[in-house]
Amino acid sequence: MTEMARLQQRGVRLPRTERRAQLLAAAQRVFAANGYHAAAMDEIAEEAGVSKPVLYQHFPGKLDLYIALLESHVDELVRRVKEALESTTDNKQRVPATVGAFFDFVNGDAGAFRMVFESDLRGEPAVQEAVDRATSASVDAITDTITADAGLDEDKARLLAVGLVGLSQVSARFWLAHHQSMSREEAVALTANLAWRGIGGGFPLQHQD
């Protein structure tokens, strides 16, 4: 049980924002352990150390809680991407920084990236909208940077941005499943080199007639 949950059991009243964060953290643990369908609001309330009425004061139902949690994870991913883009004015360095943002997100809370990239509730419109925003907001941020710095028109910049986002998140998820043989730094460097230089420029033929 978390420190906030222990404080609640001792009768300490938390500010609304802290209580919400506590409930989301508890929900993350329960969803990660049981999956959405097997998770129960009773169990989430117990994990948070609060009564069910307190939980329902913040979230009317389990789906509302799931969507709020998903939205927080999407916000975190988009924040990481924007910070990577703003971390340097050198575009050659921006590519590995952006790729690294996806690797760090995937390598962080496993439940977070699975909710964003592997949610089994995509049939729910609000869930699909949040999942789509993870890609679209990241693409928008990269598109704006490419348009401003590389002088490409928006359509071309957006296509490149979509490619970078897709390459980064799929590579990061693959690396997580097989990362024992490769460090995070090496995986990011390989992926970024491919994105920056392309297969032909970054990986020329080693043996030619």
XYZ file of C-alpha atoms in Angstrom:
209
model
C 0.000 0.000 0.000
C 1.272 3.483 -0.842
C 2.082 6.206 1.683
C -0.965 8.203 0.530
C -3.171 5.163 1.147
C -1.747 4.788 4.659
C -2.411 8.454 5.346
C -5.997 8.004 4.223
C -6.466 5.113 6.639
C -5.174 7.389 9.417
C -7.894 9.907 8.587
C -5.738 12.391 6.692
C -7.754 14.250 4.049
C -5.827 14.729 0.800
C -6.286 17.607 -1.664
C -8.390 16.610 -4.660
C -5.457 16.531 -7.101
C -3.425 14.297 -4.783
C -6.390 12.021 -4.176
C -6.936 11.687 -7.929
C -3.269 10.826 -8.468
C -3.488 8.233 -5.690
C -6.568 6.610 -7.235
C -4.999 6.526 -10.693
C -1.850 4.905 -9.314
C -3.909 2.260 -7.533
C -5.975 1.640 -10.665
C -2.790 1.209 -12.704
C -1.590 -1.522 -10.372
C -4.916 -3.353 -10.435
C -5.390 -3.071 -14.209
C -1.805 -4.227 -14.775
C -2.288 -7.243 -12.513
C -5.774 -8.311 -13.602
C -6.579 -6.660 -16.920
C -9.519 -4.326 -17.453
C -12.329 -6.871 -17.477
C -11.249 -8.716 -14.331
C -10.474 -5.553 -12.377
C -13.150 -4.455 -9.915
C -13.828 -1.046 -8.424
C -13.927 -2.696 -4.977
C -10.381 -3.920 -5.487
C -9.169 -0.535 -6.751
C -10.693 1.229 -3.748
C -9.051 -1.289 -1.396
C -5.693 -0.897 -3.155
C -5.956 2.878 -2.756
C -7.011 2.598 0.870
C -10.274 4.483 0.335
C -13.965 3.666 0.471
C -15.925 2.996 -2.713
C -17.924 6.231 -2.285
C -14.651 8.192 -2.321
C -13.577 6.413 -5.502
C -16.936 7.108 -7.151
C -16.721 10.774 -6.193
C -13.801 11.041 -8.598
C -14.717 8.456 -11.243
C -18.346 7.491 -11.989
C -17.361 4.049 -13.284
C -14.550 1.693 -14.196
C -14.413 2.830 -17.826
C -14.159 6.479 -16.752
C -11.257 5.528 -14.502
C -9.560 3.559 -17.272
C -9.904 6.414 -19.753
C -8.549 8.949 -17.246
C -5.564 6.689 -16.640
C -5.035 6.183 -20.365
C -5.205 9.931 -20.977
C -2.546 10.509 -18.320
C -0.230 8.029 -20.060
C -0.824 9.667 -23.443
C -0.037 13.058 -21.906
C 3.202 11.631 -20.512
C 4.293 10.255 -23.892
C 3.510 13.500 -25.716
C 5.347 15.476 -23.025
C 8.434 13.294 -23.491
C 8.360 13.777 -27.267
C 7.997 17.560 -27.009
C 10.792 17.793 -24.456
C 13.040 15.758 -26.769
C 12.317 18.083 -29.680
C 13.013 21.126 -27.529
C 16.185 19.694 -25.986
C 18.422 20.858 -28.852
C 18.372 22.961 -32.021
C 20.529 20.408 -33.845
C 18.206 18.241 -35.924
C 20.764 15.438 -36.049
C 20.555 15.272 -32.257
C 16.796 15.711 -32.211
C 16.288 12.387 -33.982
C 17.946 10.187 -31.316
C 16.386 12.334 -28.589
C 12.921 11.734 -30.066
C 13.552 8.039 -30.646
C 14.846 7.836 -27.078
C 11.628 9.379 -25.775
C 9.659 6.422 -27.131
C 12.179 3.905 -25.797
C 12.084 5.488 -22.345
C 8.281 5.542 -22.315
C 8.081 1.885 -23.335
C 10.830 0.925 -20.888
C 9.149 2.740 -18.007
C 5.820 1.537 -16.671
C 4.960 -1.556 -18.718
C 1.282 -1.085 -17.965
C 1.399 2.444 -19.343
C 2.769 1.636 -22.782
C 0.521 -1.415 -23.109
C -2.536 0.714 -22.417
C -1.447 3.202 -25.073
C -0.180 0.847 -27.790
C -1.887 -2.476 -27.006
C -5.233 -1.592 -25.431
C -7.883 -4.275 -25.781
C -10.651 -1.675 -25.432
C -10.244 0.053 -28.788
C -13.865 -0.700 -29.525
C -14.733 2.017 -27.019
C -14.772 5.355 -28.903
C -13.239 7.332 -26.030
C -10.432 4.796 -25.678
C -9.738 4.823 -29.415
C -9.686 8.620 -29.395
C -7.096 8.673 -26.619
C -4.968 6.012 -28.316
C -5.105 7.927 -31.599
C -4.024 11.100 -29.806
C -0.810 9.412 -28.680
C 0.207 9.186 -32.329
C -1.425 12.321 -33.707
C -0.076 14.699 -31.039
C 3.422 13.254 -31.403
C 3.199 13.539 -35.190
C 1.948 17.127 -34.921
C 4.875 18.148 -32.711
C 7.443 16.548 -35.025
C 5.748 17.965 -38.121
C 5.917 21.488 -36.714
C 9.632 21.061 -35.999
C 10.439 19.649 -39.455
C 8.390 22.334 -41.209
C 10.108 25.110 -39.287
C 13.665 23.808 -39.539
C 13.897 21.806 -42.753
C 11.814 23.998 -45.031
C 9.563 21.138 -46.199
C 5.900 21.663 -46.930
C 3.481 20.317 -44.346
C 2.431 17.187 -46.256
C 6.017 16.009 -46.705
C 6.925 16.931 -43.133
C 3.922 15.042 -41.778
C 4.791 11.910 -43.752
C 8.306 11.973 -42.295
C 6.880 12.551 -38.818
C 4.513 9.594 -39.149
C 7.436 7.431 -40.256
C 9.580 8.486 -37.297
C 6.786 7.879 -34.774
C 5.938 4.486 -36.234
C 9.564 3.409 -36.440
C 10.286 4.569 -32.912
C 7.367 2.974 -31.102
C 7.462 -0.356 -32.955
C 11.249 -0.625 -32.538
C 10.986 0.266 -28.856
C 8.360 -2.402 -28.225
C 10.392 -5.009 -30.105
C 13.525 -4.045 -28.171
C 11.713 -4.369 -24.850
C 10.781 -7.959 -25.696
C 14.358 -8.840 -26.741
C 16.516 -6.250 -24.968
C 18.682 -8.718 -23.068
C 21.102 -8.802 -26.026
C 21.228 -5.036 -26.636
C 21.442 -1.962 -24.421
C 18.941 0.843 -24.607
C 21.660 3.177 -25.894
C 22.649 0.846 -28.718
C 19.049 0.208 -29.712
C 18.260 3.931 -29.809
C 21.418 4.657 -31.821
C 20.605 1.990 -34.412
C 17.015 3.149 -34.776
C 17.987 6.820 -34.926
C 20.705 6.129 -37.508
C 18.170 4.415 -39.721
C 15.746 7.312 -39.336
C 18.404 9.986 -39.946
C 20.380 8.488 -42.818
C 18.200 5.766 -44.308
C 19.233 2.213 -45.049
C 21.290 3.112 -48.112
C 23.190 5.985 -46.516
C 23.513 4.550 -43.021
C 24.182 0.938 -43.915
C 26.003 0.649 -47.285
C 26.817 -2.736 -48.776
C 29.916 -4.209 -47.166
C 30.828 -6.480 -50.093
C 30.475 -5.271 -53.646
C 31.734 -6.793 -56.899
